[in-house]
Coordinates of C-alpha atoms and ligand atoms in Angstrom, one line a residue:
Chain C
M1 CA 118.7 112.7 114.1
E2 CA 118.7 109.2 115.5
P3 CA 121.0 108.4 118.5
I4 CA 123.9 106.2 117.6
L5 CA 123.6 104.5 121.0
K6 CA 120.4 104.5 122.9
G7 CA 119.2 103.0 126.2
R8 CA 115.5 102.8 127.2
G9 CA 114.1 101.8 130.6
L10 CA 117.4 100.2 131.8
V11 CA 117.2 98.6 135.2
K12 CA 120.0 97.1 137.2
R13 CA 119.7 95.9 140.8
Y14 CA 122.4 94.5 143.0
G15 CA 120.4 92.6 145.6
K16 CA 118.5 95.3 147.4
V17 CA 120.6 98.2 145.9
T18 CA 119.1 99.7 142.8
A19 CA 121.9 101.0 140.6
L20 CA 119.8 101.9 137.6
D21 CA 116.1 102.8 137.9
N22 CA 114.3 102.8 134.6
C23 CA 117.1 104.9 133.0
D24 CA 117.1 106.4 129.5
F25 CA 120.1 107.3 127.7
D26 CA 121.0 108.9 124.3
L27 CA 124.3 109.4 122.5
Y28 CA 124.1 111.2 119.1
P29 CA 126.6 110.8 116.3
G30 CA 129.7 112.9 116.5
E31 CA 129.1 114.4 119.9
I32 CA 130.8 114.5 123.2
L33 CA 128.3 113.6 125.9
A34 CA 129.4 114.2 129.5
V35 CA 127.7 112.2 132.2
I36 CA 127.8 113.8 135.6
G37 CA 126.3 112.8 139.0
D38 CA 127.0 112.2 142.6
N39 CA 129.1 109.3 143.8
G40 CA 126.9 106.2 143.6
A41 CA 124.4 107.9 141.3
G42 CA 124.8 104.9 138.9
K43 CA 127.0 106.4 136.2
S44 CA 129.3 103.5 136.0
S45 CA 126.4 101.1 136.1
L46 CA 124.9 102.9 133.2
I47 CA 127.9 102.6 131.0
K48 CA 128.5 99.0 132.0
A49 CA 124.9 98.2 130.9
V50 CA 125.6 99.7 127.5
S51 CA 129.0 98.2 127.1
G52 CA 128.2 94.6 127.9
A53 CA 130.1 94.5 131.3
V54 CA 126.8 93.9 133.0
V55 CA 123.5 92.6 131.6
P56 CA 120.7 94.9 132.6
D57 CA 117.7 93.3 134.4
A58 CA 115.3 95.1 132.1
G59 CA 115.4 97.7 129.3
T60 CA 116.9 97.8 125.8
V61 CA 120.1 99.0 124.3
T62 CA 120.1 100.1 120.6
L63 CA 123.2 100.7 118.5
E64 CA 122.7 102.5 115.2
G65 CA 119.0 101.7 115.2
K66 CA 119.4 98.0 115.9
E67 CA 118.6 96.5 119.3
V68 CA 121.7 94.8 120.8
H69 CA 122.1 92.4 123.7
F70 CA 125.7 92.3 124.7
A71 CA 126.5 89.3 126.9
S72 CA 130.1 90.4 127.4
P73 CA 132.4 93.3 126.8
I74 CA 134.0 91.3 124.0
E75 CA 130.7 91.5 122.0
A76 CA 130.4 95.3 122.6
R77 CA 134.0 95.7 121.5
E78 CA 133.4 93.7 118.4
A79 CA 130.5 96.1 117.7
G80 CA 132.9 99.0 117.9
I81 CA 132.3 100.2 121.5
E82 CA 135.5 100.7 123.4
T83 CA 135.4 101.5 127.1
V84 CA 137.9 102.7 129.8
Y85 CA 136.4 101.4 133.0
Q86 CA 136.8 103.2 136.2
T87 CA 138.9 100.2 137.5
L88 CA 140.9 100.4 134.3
A89 CA 140.7 96.6 133.6
M90 CA 144.4 95.9 133.2
S91 CA 146.4 92.8 134.1
P92 CA 149.1 94.0 136.5
A93 CA 151.8 91.4 135.8
L94 CA 151.6 91.8 132.0
S95 CA 153.4 94.4 130.0
I96 CA 151.9 97.6 128.5
A97 CA 151.9 96.1 125.0
D98 CA 150.3 92.9 126.2
N99 CA 147.6 94.9 128.0
M100 CA 146.9 97.1 125.0
F101 CA 146.3 94.2 122.7
M102 CA 144.6 91.9 125.2
G103 CA 142.1 89.8 123.2
R104 CA 143.1 91.2 119.8
E105 CA 146.8 90.3 119.7
L106 CA 148.7 90.7 116.5
R107 CA 150.4 87.5 115.2
K108 CA 153.5 87.3 113.1
P109 CA 152.9 87.1 109.4
G110 CA 153.4 83.8 107.6
F111 CA 154.1 80.4 109.0
R112 CA 155.1 81.5 112.5
G113 CA 151.9 83.4 113.0
K114 CA 149.5 81.1 111.3
W115 CA 150.8 77.7 112.5
L116 CA 152.9 78.5 115.6
R117 CA 150.4 81.3 116.7
Q118 CA 153.4 83.4 117.5
L119 CA 152.7 87.0 118.6
D120 CA 154.3 89.9 116.7
R121 CA 155.9 91.5 119.7
P122 CA 157.9 94.2 117.8
A123 CA 154.8 95.4 116.0
M124 CA 152.7 95.4 119.2
E125 CA 155.4 97.3 121.0
K126 CA 155.8 99.9 118.3
F127 CA 152.1 100.5 118.1
A128 CA 151.8 100.8 121.9
R129 CA 154.7 103.2 122.0
D130 CA 153.2 105.4 119.2
K131 CA 149.8 105.6 121.0
L132 CA 151.4 106.5 124.3
T133 CA 153.5 109.2 122.5
E134 CA 150.3 110.6 121.0
L135 CA 149.0 111.0 124.5
G136 CA 152.2 112.6 125.7
L137 CA 153.0 109.8 128.1
M138 CA 156.7 110.4 127.8
T139 CA 157.6 109.3 131.3
I140 CA 157.0 105.6 130.5
Q141 CA 160.5 104.5 129.8
N142 CA 160.1 100.8 129.0
I143 CA 157.2 99.6 126.9
N144 CA 157.8 96.1 128.3
Q145 CA 157.3 97.3 131.8
A146 CA 154.7 95.4 133.7
V147 CA 151.6 97.5 134.3
E148 CA 151.9 97.1 138.0
T149 CA 155.1 99.1 138.0
L150 CA 153.4 102.1 136.4
S151 CA 152.1 105.0 138.5
G152 CA 148.4 105.3 138.8
G153 CA 148.2 108.1 136.2
Q154 CA 150.4 106.3 133.8
R155 CA 148.1 103.3 134.1
Q156 CA 145.1 105.4 133.4
G157 CA 147.0 106.9 130.4
V158 CA 147.6 103.4 129.0
A159 CA 143.9 102.5 129.4
V160 CA 142.8 105.7 127.6
A161 CA 145.4 105.1 124.8
R162 CA 144.0 101.6 124.4
A163 CA 140.4 102.7 124.0
A164 CA 141.3 105.6 121.7
A165 CA 143.3 103.3 119.5
F166 CA 140.7 100.7 118.9
G167 CA 137.3 102.4 119.3
S168 CA 135.5 102.6 116.0
K169 CA 131.9 103.6 116.8
V170 CA 131.7 104.8 120.4
I171 CA 134.3 105.5 123.0
I172 CA 133.3 105.5 126.7
L173 CA 135.6 107.0 129.3
D174 CA 134.7 106.5 132.9
E175 CA 136.6 109.2 134.8
P176 CA 139.7 109.1 132.6
T177 CA 141.5 112.0 134.2
A178 CA 140.8 111.3 137.8
A179 CA 144.5 110.3 138.5
L180 CA 146.2 112.3 135.8
G181 CA 148.5 115.2 136.2
V182 CA 147.9 118.6 134.6
K183 CA 149.8 117.9 131.4
E184 CA 148.3 114.4 131.0
S185 CA 144.8 115.6 131.6
R186 CA 145.2 118.2 129.0
K187 CA 146.4 115.6 126.6
V188 CA 143.4 113.4 127.3
L189 CA 141.1 116.4 126.6
E190 CA 142.9 117.0 123.4
L191 CA 142.7 113.4 122.5
I192 CA 138.9 113.5 123.2
Q193 CA 138.7 116.4 120.7
D194 CA 140.8 114.5 118.2
V195 CA 138.6 111.4 118.4
K196 CA 135.5 113.7 118.0
A197 CA 137.2 115.2 114.9
R198 CA 137.5 111.6 113.5
G199 CA 133.7 111.5 113.8
I200 CA 133.5 109.1 116.7
P201 CA 131.2 110.1 119.6
I202 CA 132.4 109.9 123.2
I203 CA 130.8 109.4 126.5
L204 CA 132.8 111.1 129.2
I205 CA 132.1 110.5 132.9
S206 CA 133.8 113.0 135.0
H207 CA 133.6 114.9 138.3
N208 CA 135.8 117.7 137.0
M209 CA 133.3 120.4 136.0
P210 CA 135.7 122.7 134.2
H211 CA 136.8 119.8 131.9
V212 CA 133.2 118.8 131.4
F213 CA 132.1 122.3 130.4
E214 CA 135.1 122.7 128.2
V215 CA 134.6 119.7 126.0
A216 CA 131.0 118.5 126.3
D217 CA 128.4 119.2 123.6
R218 CA 125.6 118.0 126.0
I219 CA 125.6 117.1 129.6
H220 CA 123.6 114.1 130.9
V221 CA 122.8 114.7 134.6
H222 CA 122.5 111.4 136.4
R223 CA 120.7 111.2 139.7
L224 CA 119.5 108.3 141.8
G225 CA 119.9 105.8 139.1
K226 CA 118.3 107.6 136.2
R227 CA 118.7 110.5 133.8
L228 CA 117.5 113.7 135.6
C229 CA 117.9 116.0 132.6
V230 CA 120.2 116.8 129.7
I231 CA 121.6 120.3 129.6
D232 CA 123.5 122.3 127.1
P233 CA 126.7 123.6 128.7
K234 CA 126.3 127.0 126.9
D235 CA 122.9 127.6 128.6
Y236 CA 123.9 126.8 132.2
T237 CA 126.8 127.4 134.6
M238 CA 128.8 124.9 136.5
S239 CA 127.0 125.8 139.7
D240 CA 123.6 125.1 138.0
A241 CA 124.9 121.7 136.9
V242 CA 126.1 120.8 140.4
A243 CA 122.8 122.1 141.9
F244 CA 120.8 119.8 139.6
M245 CA 122.9 116.7 140.2
T246 CA 122.8 117.1 144.0
G247 CA 119.1 118.0 144.1
A248 CA 119.7 121.5 145.4
K249 CA 117.8 122.9 142.5
E250 CA 114.8 121.8 140.4
A251 CA 115.9 120.4 137.1
P252 CA 114.7 122.1 133.9
Q253 CA 111.8 120.2 132.3
A254 CA 112.6 120.4 128.6
A255 CA 115.4 117.8 128.6
Chain M
M1 CA 139.5 135.6 141.4
S2 CA 142.6 137.7 140.7
Q3 CA 145.0 134.9 140.2
S4 CA 143.1 133.1 137.4
D5 CA 146.4 131.9 136.1
N6 CA 146.0 129.9 133.0
Y7 CA 148.3 127.1 134.3
E8 CA 147.1 124.5 131.8
S9 CA 148.3 126.4 128.7
V10 CA 151.9 126.0 129.7
V11 CA 151.8 122.3 128.9
S12 CA 151.9 123.0 125.1
S13 CA 155.5 123.8 125.5
A14 CA 156.3 120.7 127.5
K15 CA 159.2 118.5 126.6
S16 CA 158.3 115.6 124.3
E17 CA 160.9 112.9 124.3
V18 CA 160.8 109.6 126.2
A19 CA 162.2 110.1 129.6
K20 CA 165.7 108.6 130.2
F21 CA 167.7 108.3 133.4
D22 CA 171.2 107.5 134.0
D23 CA 171.1 103.9 135.1
D24 CA 172.6 104.4 138.5
D25 CA 174.1 101.3 139.9
K26 CA 171.6 99.6 142.2
G27 CA 174.4 97.5 143.7
L28 CA 174.8 93.7 143.4
V29 CA 171.7 92.9 145.5
G30 CA 169.6 95.4 143.6
R31 CA 170.5 94.0 140.2
F32 CA 170.1 90.4 141.4
H33 CA 166.7 91.3 142.7
H34 CA 165.8 92.9 139.4
A35 CA 166.9 89.8 137.5
L36 CA 164.9 87.6 139.8
H37 CA 161.9 89.8 139.3
T38 CA 162.1 89.5 135.5
T39 CA 163.1 85.9 135.3
P40 CA 161.2 84.0 138.0
A41 CA 162.8 80.6 137.1
L42 CA 166.2 81.8 138.2
V43 CA 165.8 80.9 141.9
P44 CA 164.9 77.3 141.4
L45 CA 167.7 77.0 138.7
I46 CA 170.3 78.3 141.2
V47 CA 169.0 76.0 143.9
L48 CA 169.1 73.1 141.4
L49 CA 172.7 73.8 140.3
A50 CA 173.8 74.3 143.9
A51 CA 172.2 71.0 145.0
V52 CA 173.8 69.1 142.1
A53 CA 177.2 70.7 142.9
I54 CA 177.0 69.9 146.6
F55 CA 175.9 66.3 146.1
G56 CA 178.5 66.0 143.4
L57 CA 181.3 67.2 145.7
V58 CA 180.2 65.0 148.7
L59 CA 179.3 61.9 146.8
G60 CA 181.7 62.1 143.9
S61 CA 181.2 60.0 140.8
K62 CA 178.6 57.9 142.5
F63 CA 176.3 60.9 142.0
F64 CA 178.0 62.9 139.4
S65 CA 177.8 60.4 136.6
P66 CA 175.7 60.5 133.4
F67 CA 173.9 57.4 134.7
A68 CA 172.9 58.8 138.1
L69 CA 172.0 62.2 136.7
T70 CA 169.7 60.8 134.0
L71 CA 168.3 58.4 136.6
I72 CA 167.0 61.5 138.3
L73 CA 165.2 62.5 135.1
Q74 CA 163.6 59.1 134.8
Q75 CA 162.5 59.3 138.4
V76 CA 160.9 62.7 138.0
Q77 CA 159.4 62.2 134.6
I78 CA 155.9 61.4 135.8
V79 CA 155.8 64.0 138.5
G80 CA 157.3 66.5 136.0
I81 CA 154.6 65.9 133.4
V82 CA 151.8 66.1 136.0
A83 CA 153.5 69.2 137.5
A84 CA 153.4 70.9 134.0
A85 CA 149.6 70.4 134.0
Q86 CA 149.4 71.6 137.6
S87 CA 151.4 74.8 136.6
L88 CA 148.9 75.8 134.0
V89 CA 146.1 75.4 136.5
I90 CA 147.9 77.2 139.3
L91 CA 148.8 80.1 136.9
T92 CA 145.1 80.7 136.5
A93 CA 144.9 81.0 140.4
G94 CA 143.3 77.5 140.5
I95 CA 144.4 74.2 141.9
D96 CA 143.9 70.7 140.6
L97 CA 143.8 67.9 143.2
S98 CA 142.5 65.4 140.7
V99 CA 145.7 65.3 138.5
G100 CA 146.9 62.0 140.0
A101 CA 143.5 60.3 139.8
I102 CA 143.2 61.4 136.1
A103 CA 146.6 60.0 135.3
V104 CA 145.7 56.6 136.9
I105 CA 142.3 56.2 135.4
S106 CA 143.7 57.1 132.0
S107 CA 146.3 54.4 132.3
V108 CA 143.7 51.9 133.5
I109 CA 141.5 52.7 130.5
M110 CA 144.4 52.3 128.1
G111 CA 145.1 48.9 129.7
Q112 CA 141.6 47.6 130.1
F113 CA 140.4 48.7 126.7
T114 CA 143.2 46.7 125.2
F115 CA 143.0 43.6 127.4
R116 CA 139.3 43.5 128.4
Y117 CA 137.7 44.6 125.1
G118 CA 140.5 43.6 122.7
L119 CA 140.8 47.0 121.1
P120 CA 143.9 47.9 119.2
P121 CA 146.4 49.5 121.6
T122 CA 146.4 52.7 119.5
V123 CA 142.7 53.1 119.9
A124 CA 142.9 52.3 123.6
V125 CA 145.6 55.0 124.1
I126 CA 143.5 57.5 122.3
C127 CA 140.5 56.6 124.5
G128 CA 142.6 57.0 127.6
L129 CA 143.8 60.5 126.4
A130 CA 140.2 61.5 125.6
V131 CA 138.9 60.4 129.0
G132 CA 141.6 62.4 130.7
T133 CA 140.8 65.5 128.6
A134 CA 137.0 65.1 129.3
I135 CA 137.5 64.8 133.1
G136 CA 139.7 68.0 132.9
A137 CA 137.1 69.8 130.8
L138 CA 134.4 68.8 133.3
N139 CA 136.5 70.3 136.1
G140 CA 136.8 73.4 134.1
F141 CA 133.1 73.6 133.3
L142 CA 132.2 73.3 137.0
I143 CA 134.7 76.0 137.9
A144 CA 134.1 78.4 135.1
R145 CA 130.3 78.1 134.6
M146 CA 129.1 77.0 138.0
K147 CA 131.5 79.3 139.7
L148 CA 132.6 76.6 142.2
P149 CA 136.0 77.0 143.9
P150 CA 138.7 74.9 142.1
F151 CA 139.8 73.3 145.4
I152 CA 136.3 71.9 146.1
V153 CA 135.6 70.8 142.5
T154 CA 138.9 69.0 142.2
L155 CA 138.8 67.6 145.7
G156 CA 135.4 66.0 144.8
M157 CA 136.6 64.9 141.4
W158 CA 139.7 63.3 142.9
Q159 CA 137.5 61.0 145.0
I160 CA 135.0 60.3 142.3
V161 CA 137.6 59.5 139.7
L162 CA 139.6 57.4 142.1
A163 CA 136.6 55.4 143.2
A164 CA 135.5 55.0 139.6
N165 CA 138.9 53.7 138.8
F166 CA 138.8 51.0 141.5
L167 CA 135.2 50.0 140.6
Y168 CA 135.9 49.8 136.9
S169 CA 139.2 48.0 137.1
A170 CA 138.0 45.7 139.9
N171 CA 141.3 46.6 141.5
E172 CA 143.0 44.3 139.0
T173 CA 146.6 44.8 137.9
I174 CA 147.6 44.0 134.3
R175 CA 150.9 42.3 134.4
S176 CA 154.0 43.7 132.8
Q177 CA 154.8 40.6 130.7
D178 CA 151.3 40.5 129.2
I179 CA 151.7 44.1 128.1
A180 CA 155.1 43.6 126.7
E181 CA 153.9 40.6 124.7
N182 CA 150.5 41.8 123.5
A183 CA 150.5 45.6 123.5
P184 CA 154.1 47.1 123.7
L185 CA 152.7 50.4 122.6
L186 CA 151.4 50.9 126.2
Q187 CA 154.9 50.8 127.5
L188 CA 156.3 53.1 124.7
L189 CA 157.1 56.0 127.1
G190 CA 159.2 53.6 129.2
A191 CA 161.4 52.6 126.2
K192 CA 165.1 53.3 127.1
F193 CA 167.9 54.5 124.9
N194 CA 171.5 55.0 125.8
I195 CA 173.8 57.9 124.9
G196 CA 177.3 57.5 126.4
G197 CA 176.2 56.1 129.7
A198 CA 173.3 58.5 130.0
V199 CA 170.0 56.6 130.0
F200 CA 166.9 58.3 128.6
T201 CA 163.4 57.1 128.1
V202 CA 160.8 58.3 125.7
G203 CA 158.9 59.6 128.7
V204 CA 161.8 61.8 129.7
V205 CA 162.1 63.2 126.2
F206 CA 158.3 63.8 126.2
L207 CA 158.6 65.7 129.5
V208 CA 161.4 68.0 128.2
V209 CA 159.5 68.6 124.9
L210 CA 156.3 69.3 126.8
V211 CA 158.0 71.8 129.0
L212 CA 159.6 73.6 126.1
V213 CA 156.4 73.7 124.1
L214 CA 154.4 75.0 127.1
A215 CA 157.0 77.7 127.8
Y216 CA 156.7 78.8 124.2
V217 CA 153.0 78.8 124.3
L218 CA 152.8 80.7 127.6
K219 CA 155.2 83.4 126.5
H220 CA 154.6 83.8 122.8
T221 CA 150.9 83.1 122.0
A222 CA 147.7 85.0 122.9
W223 CA 146.4 82.0 124.7
G224 CA 149.4 81.9 127.0
R225 CA 149.1 85.6 127.8
H226 CA 145.5 85.1 128.6
V227 CA 146.4 82.3 131.1
Y228 CA 148.4 84.9 133.0
A229 CA 145.7 87.6 132.6
V230 CA 143.0 85.3 134.0
G231 CA 145.2 84.3 136.9
D232 CA 146.2 87.8 137.7
D233 CA 142.8 89.5 137.7
P234 CA 139.9 87.6 136.1
E235 CA 137.6 90.6 136.3
A236 CA 140.0 92.9 134.5
A237 CA 140.7 90.2 131.9
A238 CA 137.0 89.8 131.2
L239 CA 136.6 93.6 130.8
S240 CA 139.6 93.8 128.5
G241 CA 138.4 91.2 126.1
V242 CA 139.3 87.7 127.4
N243 CA 136.7 85.0 127.4
V244 CA 137.5 83.9 130.9
N245 CA 135.2 80.9 131.0
M246 CA 136.5 79.4 127.8
M247 CA 140.0 80.1 129.0
L248 CA 139.5 78.2 132.2
I249 CA 137.7 75.3 130.6
S250 CA 140.5 75.0 128.0
V251 CA 143.2 75.1 130.7
Y252 CA 141.6 72.4 132.8
A253 CA 141.0 70.3 129.7
L254 CA 144.6 70.6 128.6
A255 CA 145.7 69.7 132.1
G256 CA 143.5 66.6 131.9
L257 CA 145.1 65.7 128.6
I258 CA 148.6 66.1 130.0
C259 CA 147.7 64.0 133.0
A260 CA 146.5 61.3 130.7
F261 CA 149.9 61.4 129.0
A262 CA 151.4 61.1 132.5
G263 CA 149.2 58.0 132.9
W264 CA 150.7 56.5 129.7
A265 CA 154.2 57.3 130.9
L266 CA 153.3 55.6 134.2
I267 CA 152.6 52.3 132.4
G268 CA 156.1 52.7 130.8
R269 CA 157.7 53.5 134.1
I270 CA 156.3 50.7 136.3
G271 CA 155.7 48.3 133.4
S272 CA 152.2 47.2 134.5
V273 CA 148.8 48.9 134.7
S274 CA 148.1 49.3 138.4
P275 CA 145.0 51.1 139.7
T276 CA 146.8 51.8 143.0
S277 CA 149.7 53.7 141.5
G278 CA 150.3 57.4 141.4
Q279 CA 148.5 58.2 144.7
L280 CA 150.7 61.0 145.7
L281 CA 150.9 62.8 142.4
N282 CA 148.7 65.7 143.4
I283 CA 150.8 66.7 146.4
E284 CA 154.1 66.0 144.6
S285 CA 153.1 68.1 141.6
I286 CA 152.0 71.0 143.8
T287 CA 155.3 70.7 145.6
A288 CA 157.2 71.0 142.3
V289 CA 155.2 74.0 141.3
V290 CA 155.7 75.8 144.5
I291 CA 159.4 75.1 144.7
G292 CA 159.5 76.2 141.1
G293 CA 158.4 79.6 142.2
I294 CA 154.9 79.7 140.7
S295 CA 152.6 81.8 142.9
L296 CA 149.6 79.9 144.3
F297 CA 147.7 83.2 143.9
G298 CA 148.0 82.9 140.1
G299 CA 149.4 85.0 137.3
R300 CA 153.1 84.8 138.2
G301 CA 155.8 82.3 137.6
S302 CA 157.0 80.1 134.7
I303 CA 156.8 76.6 133.6
M304 CA 160.6 76.3 133.5
G305 CA 160.5 77.0 137.2
T306 CA 158.3 74.0 137.7
F307 CA 160.6 71.8 135.7
F308 CA 163.5 72.9 137.9
G309 CA 161.3 72.4 141.0
A310 CA 160.6 68.8 140.0
L311 CA 164.3 68.2 139.4
I312 CA 165.3 69.7 142.7
V313 CA 163.1 67.2 144.5
G314 CA 164.6 64.4 142.3
V315 CA 168.2 65.5 143.2
F316 CA 167.5 65.6 146.9
T317 CA 165.8 62.2 146.8
L318 CA 168.5 60.4 144.9
G319 CA 171.4 62.4 146.6
L320 CA 170.3 61.6 150.1
R321 CA 169.5 58.0 149.3
L322 CA 173.0 57.6 147.8
A323 CA 174.4 59.2 150.9
G324 CA 172.7 56.6 153.0
A325 CA 170.4 59.0 154.8
D326 CA 167.0 58.1 156.2
A327 CA 164.3 58.9 153.6
Q328 CA 162.7 61.2 156.2
W329 CA 165.5 63.6 155.7
T330 CA 164.3 64.1 152.1
F331 CA 160.8 65.0 153.2
L332 CA 162.2 67.3 155.9
L333 CA 164.4 69.1 153.4
I334 CA 161.6 69.3 150.8
G335 CA 159.3 70.8 153.5
A336 CA 161.9 73.4 154.3
L337 CA 162.4 74.2 150.6
I338 CA 158.6 74.8 150.1
I339 CA 158.6 77.3 152.9
A340 CA 161.8 78.9 151.7
A341 CA 160.4 79.1 148.1
V342 CA 157.4 81.0 149.2
A343 CA 159.5 83.4 151.3
V344 CA 161.7 84.1 148.4
D345 CA 158.6 84.7 146.2
Q346 CA 157.4 87.3 148.7
W347 CA 160.8 89.1 148.5
I348 CA 160.8 89.0 144.7
R349 CA 157.3 90.5 144.7
K350 CA 158.5 93.7 146.2
V351 CA 158.6 95.6 143.0
A352 CA 160.7 98.5 144.2
A353 CA 164.3 97.8 144.9
Ligands
ATP401 N1 129.0 95.0 141.8 C1 128.2 95.7 142.7 N2 127.6 95.1 143.7 C2 126.7 95.7 144.5 N3 126.4 97.0 144.4 C3 126.9 97.7 143.4 C4 127.9 97.1 142.5 N4 128.2 98.0 141.5 C5 127.6 99.2 141.9 N5 126.8 98.9 143.0 C6 125.9 100.0 143.6 O1 125.2 100.6 142.6 C7 125.1 102.0 142.9 C8 125.7 102.8 141.7 O2 127.1 102.6 141.6 P1 127.9 103.2 140.4 O3 129.3 102.5 140.5 O4 127.2 103.0 139.1 O5 128.0 104.7 140.8 P2 128.8 105.9 140.1 O6 127.8 106.9 139.7 O7 129.7 105.4 139.0 O8 129.7 106.5 141.3 P3 131.2 107.1 141.3 O9 131.0 108.5 140.9 O10 131.6 106.9 142.7 O11 132.0 106.3 140.4 C9 125.9 102.3 144.2 O12 125.0 102.4 145.2 C10 126.7 101.0 144.4 O13 126.8 100.7 145.7
MG402 MG1 131.7 105.3 138.8

């Protein structure tokens, strides 16, 4: 089977710091791929390189067999890759609905939308509310609340809802549950399964080993800016995975 | 582990309706604070109404007449138009020091193209507007693409445009009578009309319409939302799908266009085309924006606030003059207002209350 999203020989340097060192990457159709690694291993840099947020210094990215060169996240989004960045990428002063539709706003039908470019607020708000409800984010009382007035976890929930609502080919989640409560984390894991059931593959970056082992089909172990190995969660224990990613144990060769 | 309690399974029976709370009374101050937080133009509006009321009480009908009140509008129209442009720029966390220079060079081009080259006034006006837009777009390009700080770019552009203005016009003023005779279109925005003692100019109407249109655009269109997003956090805006560079270039270009309109209104206001006019417009426009409650850090505030800010300055200026006070009192009070406006802004920012 051909990977739907593939990276080869990706290099990214920030001055003297090497974030990606000739890194390979494969995501297969319909799978949940977890990416694990130490802090600073280069996980976020990897997903930024495949989602257009940074342009790699070298290497290629291939989407559905075609080489792509995303110059911005907008291009990646148009190609169907939706990302929740670790920093969440939300505009604090704008409302939840504004944030969910940033860059793809709905306009009113007819004259007001076409000529006056008027936004369809009610439709956007309803959609946003529905998506949050799907995620079980029931503590958000006002959909017109500015994002800065949300708690850290609520903010993360909104970002995940946005990605899940719009991703059509690949959804990338960079530590989507780091700030979430028990119930909300559970919902995000359920959502990940739902998205997978829709046939959309997911890249999940997480430090939470139980979550990773629960949902992942394969685990990409990232170490020192490159892929160390890929393991099947059924063949290894969490301790093994942690041992590989920290260098405590030699990685298996047949990746 | 003995207590391998399956705590996550409990969540399936969690409640599933949107949380609601009894809206406990936050008290008068609390509710006022909340209103200010959601409607940032409220503070300058209150200050404006208070200033009008106080001057009205003290000065009586000398101040509180349709004539005097509309005189204020006429006096603030140029600053108001330029401040609208400045608001857009400051909302993106930028600043434009070249606004006054753009206005002046646009007016000079409108005048010189008509009188030096004999172009039809309509064409000359269009050329003036185009040059203003182009200078703004160049500002935007340097800021967005070359990643230069707005302050530096527009400080430089201010000097360049002003010098170009003097070199090109040879410091020559085009007289009011000549314009009125040969190209009245140039004075169009100064045309007056009277409604029951209240005197309006086309320029005043233009200012009001401009503010209303921009308020609509900022609140109800995607472009407007992106202005706020870029000013708030450009990085986040870029990651969430805003073309930040195009956004900035379009904002500075639009600011240039609006300033060119201000240049046109300037001809209407002073009658002549003078390359030495409008020297203080950059500082005056920033003053109106700040008093209007727009944050210099970007992303917060409203264009209505700016409009009220410009009017506040106008009310103080005329009110104190009619009261016979030294003009320095006006500057002193405006200075105090600027600092007070920023202090109030900080208070409003405190989300929790
Ligand atoms: N914008 C940047 N400028 C300079 N260095 C950077 C930048 N972004 C990342 N780096 C460096 O690249 C390396 C990899 O960072 P990255 O964010 O990809 O790690 P990570 O695996 O996502 O870590 P974490 O688990 O903490 O999120 C780090 O050494 C970091 O210092
Ligand atoms: Mg990271």
